[in-house]
Amino acid sequence: MTEVEIKKILNAIKDSDLSVDDAFDNLKELPFKDLGFAMIDNHREIRVGCPEVIYGGGKTTEQIREIIKFMLTKKNNILATRVGDEVYEAVKDFDPRLMYNKLGRTITLELNAIKKTEDYIAIISAGTSDIPVVEEAKETALILGNKVKIINDVGVAGIHRLFSKLDVIRKAKVIIVVAGMEGALASVIGGLVEKPIIAVPTSVGYGASLNGIAALLSMLNSCASGVSVVNIDNGFGAAYNASIINKL
Amino acid sequence: MTEVEIKKILNAIKDSDLSVDDAFDNLKELPFKDLGFAMIDNHREIRVGCPEVIYGGGKTTEQIREIIKFMLTKKNNILATRVGDEVYEAVKDFDPRLMYNKLGRTITLELNAIKKTEDYIAIISAGTSDIPVVEEAKETALILGNKVKIINDVGVAGIHRLFSKLDVIRKAKVIIVVAGMEGALASVIGGLVEKPIIAVPTSVGYGASLNGIAALLSMLNSCASGVSVVNIDNGFGAAYNASIINKL
Amino acid sequence: MTEVEIKKILNAIKDSDLSVDDAFDNLKELPFKDLGFAMIDNHREIRVGCPEVIYGGGKTTEQIREIIKFMLTKKNNILATRVGDEVYEAVKDFDPRLMYNKLGRTITLELNAIKKTEDYIAIISAGTSDIPVVEEAKETALILGNKVKIINDVGVAGIHRLFSKLDVIRKAKVIIVVAGMEGALASVIGGLVEKPIIAVPTSVGYGASLNGIAALLSMLNSCASGVSVVNIDNGFGAAYNASIINKL
Amino acid sequence: MTEVEIKKILNAIKDSDLSVDDAFDNLKELPFKDLGFAMIDNHREIRVGCPEVIYGGGKTTEQIREIIKFMLTKKNNILATRVGDEVYEAVKDFDPRLMYNKLGRTITLELNAIKKTEDYIAIISAGTSDIPVVEEAKETALILGNKVKIINDVGVAGIHRLFSKLDVIRKAKVIIVVAGMEGALASVIGGLVEKPIIAVPTSVGYGASLNGIAALLSMLNSCASGVSVVNIDNGFGAAYNASIINKL
Amino acid sequence: MTEVEIKKILNAIKDSDLSVDDAFDNLKELPFKDLGFAMIDNHREIRVGCPEVIYGGGKTTEQIREIIKFMLTKKNNILATRVGDEVYEAVKDFDPRLMYNKLGRTITLELNAIKKTEDYIAIISAGTSDIPVVEEAKETALILGNKVKIINDVGVAGIHRLFSKLDVIRKAKVIIVVAGMEGALASVIGGLVEKPIIAVPTSVGYGASLNGIAALLSMLNSCASGVSVVNIDNGFGAAYNASIINKL
Amino acid sequence: MTEVEIKKILNAIKDSDLSVDDAFDNLKELPFKDLGFAMIDNHREIRVGCPEVIYGGGKTTEQIREIIKFMLTKKNNILATRVGDEVYEAVKDFDPRLMYNKLGRTITLELNAIKKTEDYIAIISAGTSDIPVVEEAKETALILGNKVKIINDVGVAGIHRLFSKLDVIRKAKVIIVVAGMEGALASVIGGLVEKPIIAVPTSVGYGASLNGIAALLSMLNSCASGVSVVNIDNGFGAAYNASIINKL
Amino acid sequence: MTEVEIKKILNAIKDSDLSVDDAFDNLKELPFKDLGFAMIDNHREIRVGCPEVIYGGGKTTEQIREIIKFMLTKKNNILATRVGDEVYEAVKDFDPRLMYNKLGRTITLELNAIKKTEDYIAIISAGTSDIPVVEEAKETALILGNKVKIINDVGVAGIHRLFSKLDVIRKAKVIIVVAGMEGALASVIGGLVEKPIIAVPTSVGYGASLNGIAALLSMLNSCASGVSVVNIDNGFGAAYNASIINKL
Amino acid sequence: MTEVEIKKILNAIKDSDLSVDDAFDNLKELPFKDLGFAMIDNHREIRVGCPEVIYGGGKTTEQIREIIKFMLTKKNNILATRVGDEVYEAVKDFDPRLMYNKLGRTITLELNAIKKTEDYIAIISAGTSDIPVVEEAKETALILGNKVKIINDVGVAGIHRLFSKLDVIRKAKVIIVVAGMEGALASVIGGLVEKPIIAVPTSVGYGASLNGIAALLSMLNSCASGVSVVNIDNGFGAAYNASIINKL
């Protein structure tokens, strides 16, 4: 609610077009709006095509099913992450356009057409075992309206593979690097490209990889200056972040 | 080196305008250039005003002194981080324009005028003890040519202080959140503002803060989606990152 | 046993009203009673309605079944925590009034009517995945005789949801905050409300949440001063604690 | 600002007693007040005698000196924690009533007489090395207006010492247990007394005490149900917490 | 092999009662024996009734089956730890006297009668969930020929239960304390009894118990001086250790 | 591509034996080759018999099946690690010579005969539970063309077993030590033998073994100077490493 | 106080040899005594020569000075651990017989002659850097009345040094093994000797020794069954423990 | 002592050339020699020029001084690591040829000329802050008789610097990679070069580098197969290891 709108209400009282009680009802929600909370509250609906996101981790199939059912009544685009086959089986009859990405474990639905960005996000992974995280990031980036280019399996153990793709990487507006084990790929790309890099450590590895802690620490200590980091296996967060940057 | 340039060399051989030995000398540097390494190598000098950065941690005063001395001969702008008074004392006579930020522990010199960005980076801290990291970030952002706005001491223990600054925060192009202890500020801002947020955990705290690990983990697990994280106390990295984004 | 009582026994000896052997028998239990151990021993039975609590973790269905069977003979109220469906199946025939909370994984039985408190405990959770812990806390608080109000899903990623509930929160006598991931909710409420806050970190999250360690550390480092913390997922402990405070 | 007050303003507009612009100025601060933020903001001044707290950790003597100087102009009571001798030396001339607790490393000033509670907080420590934390807690509790009883050096290695004090402990309204090393004292008291217990792990110990982590984990895993925990060495937080409970 | 035995061989050569080749064959095993390795090698067989111990962890049923089968041919007593029902099913037909302790997950066979010690080992546990470790310790102690007394469920949350058993505890020659969660029982007993105490942390607990690390650290930091510690859940090791001491 | 080869191409242009376009096509791959990347890229194929290695961890049976199928078309030797029975079942029909090592969880195929080294790698394990890692190392070393000698179950709890094998150990060119629990075997062998020792900590153990972290730390801190370490359970890496050394 | 003694008091009342008030004064300490607490309380004084132990860690020189001063008035033997030169300087004038062990950082005084044990404790260290812990253990063992034999610098990097001392080690009644770095010495001795072994990890080492955690974990995971462990650098605790065992 | 030698002694008895007592004296040292312990014991002296190594960490100047003094009498070459200026000051007068490497903190003395290897060890560091570790490795490698080539400051943040040195790196027989922060350099070199690589993580960095743990984990998880790892900052161990390999 802007200054103009508030003054309009006040003038309506003055002009006796609005009773004090009605005006009070209009104004009592003011706090949220003045603080911009209402923007938070409602901003997703304002822009056509922006999805509600359902984090499926720790929710039962039944719970997710109810949420998606409700959201479909709101005619929103949908992104559900960390959902298994059984969830997809439980919801697919709601709408034939619901898409399941088995590797990325996402369900998406683009009810409202999304305008794609000109610039693209490059999603780069070190190894084939990192692909599930890449897929989660990809689906997230797409449903948020981004153009995406994916480059898999260019880890530093065979660094020439990376170099042959440098051109595509350098032309991206923002880069997501997905790597497990020692996570060195983030630093190497950070040393080669002057673009914002969002590093996603993955839980790929064993033993002293400590379920991704090794890659996480590695990325946080990157000697390349343009690297920031999200949680282990957090393909969604990286893509959400990248999307904000890509749309700047 | 483009395809055109390479073929020009080859044609010169064909036309006997260039000996095979001379052509070989031209071509043997090709790898770096084709791969763009030379861009990396030289890109800092290309843009006027971009500083060489000296990470002072673990270097002796003498070493830093020699590096700065050498860099001054190159007429570059300078940013040295993690340097104490004794370093400043050792170098200040080189050039009276060398500036020392005592809290931020940085030395800067803007030899070549830097064109400032239109957009600004907001640097927000939770408490007064986080200010050294804020200052490191500020000096870095400034010498990299960014406009900067700083909002200190708006931690969640008195969340109303934050709300009164929401306007300034929302208008930033990119936001740096600096917080120690439980680092909750990053999540709160992430829930209020749809801008890229780079979170810097600080080592402020004691006991179970584990020298910043608590804040780091907190930020990595942020329930707000637009937050990425850099190393503990890494004001420089956050600002470098933010600068890349701010200039997109 | 008070000084008066002991001297009474000694006088009885002196007056030959009591043999030395009988006096000795009276006195040999003295330590426990003087130290109040017997109070400890028996204090639960003294107040009507106070349940015996069975921690089901690491016990077999058979063991829990035997304990509940025995307790029913004592006509006590019952609270069993961390019990699965199979436990409920194994005991439900004992008494039709045995209640199973599937989400909270508790079995309760209010054999003796419990007088409810005037004041209430507010149990607040950050997200829907925290609800199992909320339910354990709720069942514990209820069987201990507390009035309870529950506010779910008001995490800091959408902080306006929290603000709309501030009134209910502020009127509680004691507050339980249940949150996983970065656990920031405890600090935010601690900054807004001057009431005792018992924070329960949950294992909700993944990767660097380290099964709740991130939330735990976050809560221990809360910049808000009125927050104390119990073990990860310990809804029972939080409610037990809150109940003691609520009844002060 | 209550409904009555807001409607009064609106009626004043209606009655042309107030211009729209003036009314808007009155209303635009509404959000904070409705949300109670202003209460947060100002509530400390409202109750006479309530101190402003200065956390001295990571602040320079000069910074703390300026804060205390400013606070004295506000005629507030003062509590500064984690301050060394040099801070006291730097401020003691401001007011001869400033008190320094050398062991507890606190500076206090009771400018406005504080009404003491009827009930008392018991502060119990395991060993003499825990006394600095006890002293910080004591000073905090006192300046917040609580009656305090202190019982030092009753650790479980000589558990009979504890039992001789059980009476004093049981009569407290709330109990603070301060212990390092294995922190078992909290569990033992928790098993003996049905009162709210706030456990403070201390960094007393060496080797596998991990600077207090061992005691912290021990307390979090207490088999006694009435124990909640604050950060390592956080005497202030424990006392602040206990004070809120003591005043319920 | 003693000096006497060696010289006997050498004299046999001298007297031509033994060829050089035969003597060499006798002597070539000498190194082990002189160093006492042979004692290690063979010492188990020397004392009648001492079992070969099979650690079942990480071995397949088939492997354990083969080992037990082989050992039965050697007529040794047997102790197998960390074995499940399926192992017992696979071996029970070898000998009807093979005993399976379901809780302790041990298989034992006392083929050769074991002379029991006069003194006994007291095995004390904090809670019923610790009983599997108690049972492993008990079976180990018994098969090694010790008299054993067991006191379960005397954790510090109800410390009076412990005190009523102090007599039995004090009369033991060596004490094993088995406790999970915060492991305080070891310290409490250590403060009451001047006997060697071997503490076994258990993985009983959840969350910040870190699978027994909390209890382990607690016990290592015990403020009572007579406590030493073995690995988490290592009932076998504690009993083996206690047995050596009990037989001194 | 050597200087000689490049100049040959340039001379061919000069002599008009090669068109500029054809020469460009030859040269455009130059960067990799000059940097030696092409060597990396192709070096495996160059030496007959060198396998492509498939790390099966985190790959589905289907993925591994496709990779092996493809590799068979390339007539390469094959080594797949961390593969279960189900993988072998899925591929065994491709070629009857595919071998499955059940304990080591490897699939191998020596399509091209491998010339064995003269020197051998000694693989030594502390206990029978370490054998799976030994087997992975063995299969790796063999398919890479090494002679291998294996010595199992010589852990320090019965150190005489080790001494009887010292001869075989000392004659190896390089030694792999595989040990879990406290990993002391690496230090003991390192103190006895002046050969390169590659230590492999295993996840054998429980409780404070922390899934192999204890053995890992132990080996990293070895007081013997010739020990270097690879990841927990990384039999493949140790053997790959040892093979490089063995072929020096 | 035994049954006999108590009945004697009661009979004295009966016979009017003791007034009720005097009897009460005698009996009022009874609880402790019946529970044996008084034994704890006073037992040190009962046996001639047993010292009061002062743990100097975290105490100021002044505090330790006062404690020693007080103890000298009680004519007790004295053992102070973790005390620096400055403490010794501050107390040495109290009594010329106060002894300072500079390496072990202990002050001892044998005021009352101590009867030495027949059996001895062997204290064995891996390297010369472990000697301070050895010295603390030695002084503790001596003042507690034990015969002690010390064997330094027999770490596993030169295992033959250990073997030449096996005889002395095997004849000890109880063995203390002091080792830092990887702490393998405990396992090796545990594999060679069937005596109770108390392992003391030391903070000797750097990097991944994690201030003794590596050695601690190593010892806890010892594959030798007779090893129990005390806290890092806890020479006192090991010796106290060993002394109890040595006197069995 | 070989079989031939032993039989010679036995034959001498048989032939009465040797008394039984003399033969026994000859044989009683047999164990060490047969086991090769004597080789360990004496092997350093056998080869001219091999130094005794003194690890200076945790030793006082006085202790190191005495060891060096003693070693000089043995005419050995000397390597002392982790020694400060004050140690050098204390020993330099013993022999003017004692050399101090201030950065590497080593003292060396080549009393006996060392034959250098043909092949060289390449020591590569990521940044200038890693140079102290490089210097320790260099001095160690040199005094052990190796040819050494050093390449500093080729970390992956500017990977082109590394590529320009690939030739020198590839020609080494064994490679030491020294890197702190994220330690990615080891993986990158491991992906480019098929030589044994010994990675040394350094404690260079701050915050989440955890004093080198991040680099250590990174290197242990290297996706390149030829990398093994030594302790953090362990330049000595890496060089000792590399020397063994270089001399194969």
Short mmCIF file of N, CA and C in Angstrom, two decimals, chain D residues 156-157 159 163 181-182 184 187-188 191-192 206 208-210 213-214 217-218 220-224, chain E residues 156-157 159 163 181-182 184 187-188 191-192 206 208-210 213-214 217-218 220-224:
data_model
loop_
_atom_site.label_atom_id
_atom_site.label_comp_id
_atom_site.label_asym_id
_atom_site.label_seq_id
_atom_site.Cartn_x
_atom_site.Cartn_y
_atom_site.Cartn_z
N VAL D 156 30.31 -33.74 41.32
CA VAL D 156 29.93 -35.11 41.64
C VAL D 156 31.09 -35.98 42.11
N ALA D 157 32.34 -35.49 41.97
CA ALA D 157 33.44 -36.30 42.49
C ALA D 157 33.36 -36.40 44.01
N ILE D 159 30.10 -36.18 45.98
CA ILE D 159 28.67 -35.88 45.85
C ILE D 159 28.01 -35.57 47.19
N PHE D 163 24.77 -33.04 48.61
CA PHE D 163 23.59 -33.44 49.36
C PHE D 163 23.37 -32.56 50.58
N MET D 181 34.33 -29.87 32.53
CA MET D 181 34.73 -31.28 32.44
C MET D 181 33.58 -32.13 31.88
N GLU D 182 33.03 -33.06 32.68
CA GLU D 182 31.97 -33.90 32.11
C GLU D 182 30.57 -33.38 32.42
N ALA D 184 28.47 -33.51 34.72
CA ALA D 184 27.47 -34.44 35.26
C ALA D 184 26.58 -33.81 36.33
N SER D 187 22.87 -33.23 35.51
CA SER D 187 22.00 -34.40 35.54
C SER D 187 21.67 -34.82 36.96
N VAL D 188 22.67 -34.79 37.82
CA VAL D 188 22.45 -35.23 39.19
C VAL D 188 21.44 -34.32 39.89
N GLY D 191 18.03 -34.84 38.62
CA GLY D 191 17.40 -36.05 39.14
C GLY D 191 16.88 -35.88 40.56
N LEU D 192 17.34 -34.83 41.23
CA LEU D 192 16.98 -34.65 42.64
C LEU D 192 15.93 -33.56 42.87
N TYR D 206 40.55 -29.88 29.86
CA TYR D 206 41.64 -29.90 28.87
C TYR D 206 41.44 -31.13 28.00
N ALA D 208 40.22 -33.82 25.86
CA ALA D 208 38.93 -34.20 25.29
C ALA D 208 37.76 -33.41 25.87
N SER D 209 38.02 -32.41 26.70
CA SER D 209 36.91 -31.52 27.10
C SER D 209 36.57 -30.63 25.92
N LEU D 210 37.51 -30.52 24.97
CA LEU D 210 37.28 -29.75 23.75
C LEU D 210 36.73 -28.37 24.06
N ILE D 213 32.99 -28.42 24.95
CA ILE D 213 32.06 -29.19 24.11
C ILE D 213 31.61 -30.46 24.84
N ALA D 214 32.53 -31.10 25.55
CA ALA D 214 32.16 -32.32 26.28
C ALA D 214 31.07 -32.04 27.29
N LEU D 217 27.71 -31.23 25.42
CA LEU D 217 27.02 -32.43 24.93
C LEU D 217 26.42 -33.20 26.09
N SER D 218 27.18 -33.33 27.15
CA SER D 218 26.71 -34.04 28.32
C SER D 218 25.40 -33.44 28.82
N LEU D 220 23.26 -31.51 27.20
CA LEU D 220 22.18 -31.65 26.22
C LEU D 220 21.58 -33.05 26.26
N ASN D 221 22.40 -34.02 26.64
CA ASN D 221 21.94 -35.40 26.69
C ASN D 221 21.51 -35.81 28.09
N SER D 222 21.32 -34.84 28.95
CA SER D 222 20.98 -35.17 30.33
C SER D 222 19.79 -36.11 30.39
N CYS D 223 19.95 -37.16 31.20
CA CYS D 223 18.84 -38.08 31.37
C CYS D 223 17.77 -37.51 32.30
N ALA D 224 18.08 -36.38 32.94
CA ALA D 224 17.08 -35.71 33.77
C ALA D 224 16.28 -34.76 32.88
N VAL E 156 21.67 -41.63 36.97
CA VAL E 156 21.66 -40.52 37.91
C VAL E 156 20.34 -39.75 37.93
N ALA E 157 19.45 -40.00 36.96
CA ALA E 157 18.16 -39.33 37.02
C ALA E 157 17.36 -39.78 38.24
N ILE E 159 18.97 -41.05 41.46
CA ILE E 159 20.25 -41.43 42.05
C ILE E 159 20.08 -42.28 43.31
N PHE E 163 22.26 -45.48 45.28
CA PHE E 163 22.76 -45.51 46.65
C PHE E 163 22.36 -46.80 47.38
N MET E 181 23.72 -41.65 26.77
CA MET E 181 23.29 -40.28 26.97
C MET E 181 24.45 -39.42 27.50
N GLU E 182 24.36 -38.88 28.72
CA GLU E 182 25.45 -38.04 29.21
C GLU E 182 26.47 -38.80 30.03
N ALA E 184 26.89 -39.72 32.96
CA ALA E 184 27.30 -39.17 34.26
C ALA E 184 27.51 -40.23 35.32
N SER E 187 31.09 -40.91 36.59
CA SER E 187 31.66 -39.93 37.50
C SER E 187 31.09 -40.07 38.90
N VAL E 188 29.79 -40.30 38.97
CA VAL E 188 29.15 -40.40 40.28
C VAL E 188 29.71 -41.61 41.04
N GLY E 191 33.16 -41.05 42.18
CA GLY E 191 33.26 -40.19 43.35
C GLY E 191 32.91 -40.91 44.65
N LEU E 192 32.28 -42.06 44.52
CA LEU E 192 31.81 -42.77 45.71
C LEU E 192 32.65 -43.99 46.07
N TYR E 206 20.09 -39.98 21.26
CA TYR E 206 19.76 -39.49 19.92
C TYR E 206 20.27 -38.07 19.81
N ALA E 208 22.17 -34.95 19.84
CA ALA E 208 23.49 -34.54 20.28
C ALA E 208 24.22 -35.62 21.09
N SER E 209 23.65 -36.79 21.20
CA SER E 209 24.43 -37.89 21.80
C SER E 209 25.47 -38.35 20.80
N LEU E 210 25.26 -38.01 19.54
CA LEU E 210 26.22 -38.31 18.48
C LEU E 210 26.66 -39.77 18.52
N ILE E 213 29.22 -40.45 21.28
CA ILE E 213 30.38 -39.56 21.46
C ILE E 213 30.19 -38.69 22.70
N ALA E 214 28.96 -38.23 22.96
CA ALA E 214 28.72 -37.40 24.14
C ALA E 214 29.09 -38.15 25.41
N LEU E 217 32.97 -38.61 25.59
CA LEU E 217 33.69 -37.42 26.04
C LEU E 217 33.44 -37.18 27.52
N SER E 218 32.22 -37.35 27.92
CA SER E 218 31.87 -37.16 29.32
C SER E 218 32.73 -38.05 30.21
N LEU E 220 35.61 -39.50 29.51
CA LEU E 220 37.03 -39.14 29.42
C LEU E 220 37.34 -37.93 30.29
N ASN E 221 36.35 -37.06 30.47
CA ASN E 221 36.55 -35.86 31.27
C ASN E 221 36.07 -36.02 32.70
N SER E 222 35.85 -37.25 33.10
CA SER E 222 35.33 -37.48 34.43
C SER E 222 36.16 -36.76 35.49
N CYS E 223 35.48 -36.05 36.37
CA CYS E 223 36.18 -35.38 37.46
C CYS E 223 36.59 -36.38 38.54
N ALA E 224 36.11 -37.61 38.45
CA ALA E 224 36.55 -38.63 39.39
C ALA E 224 37.80 -39.29 38.84
#
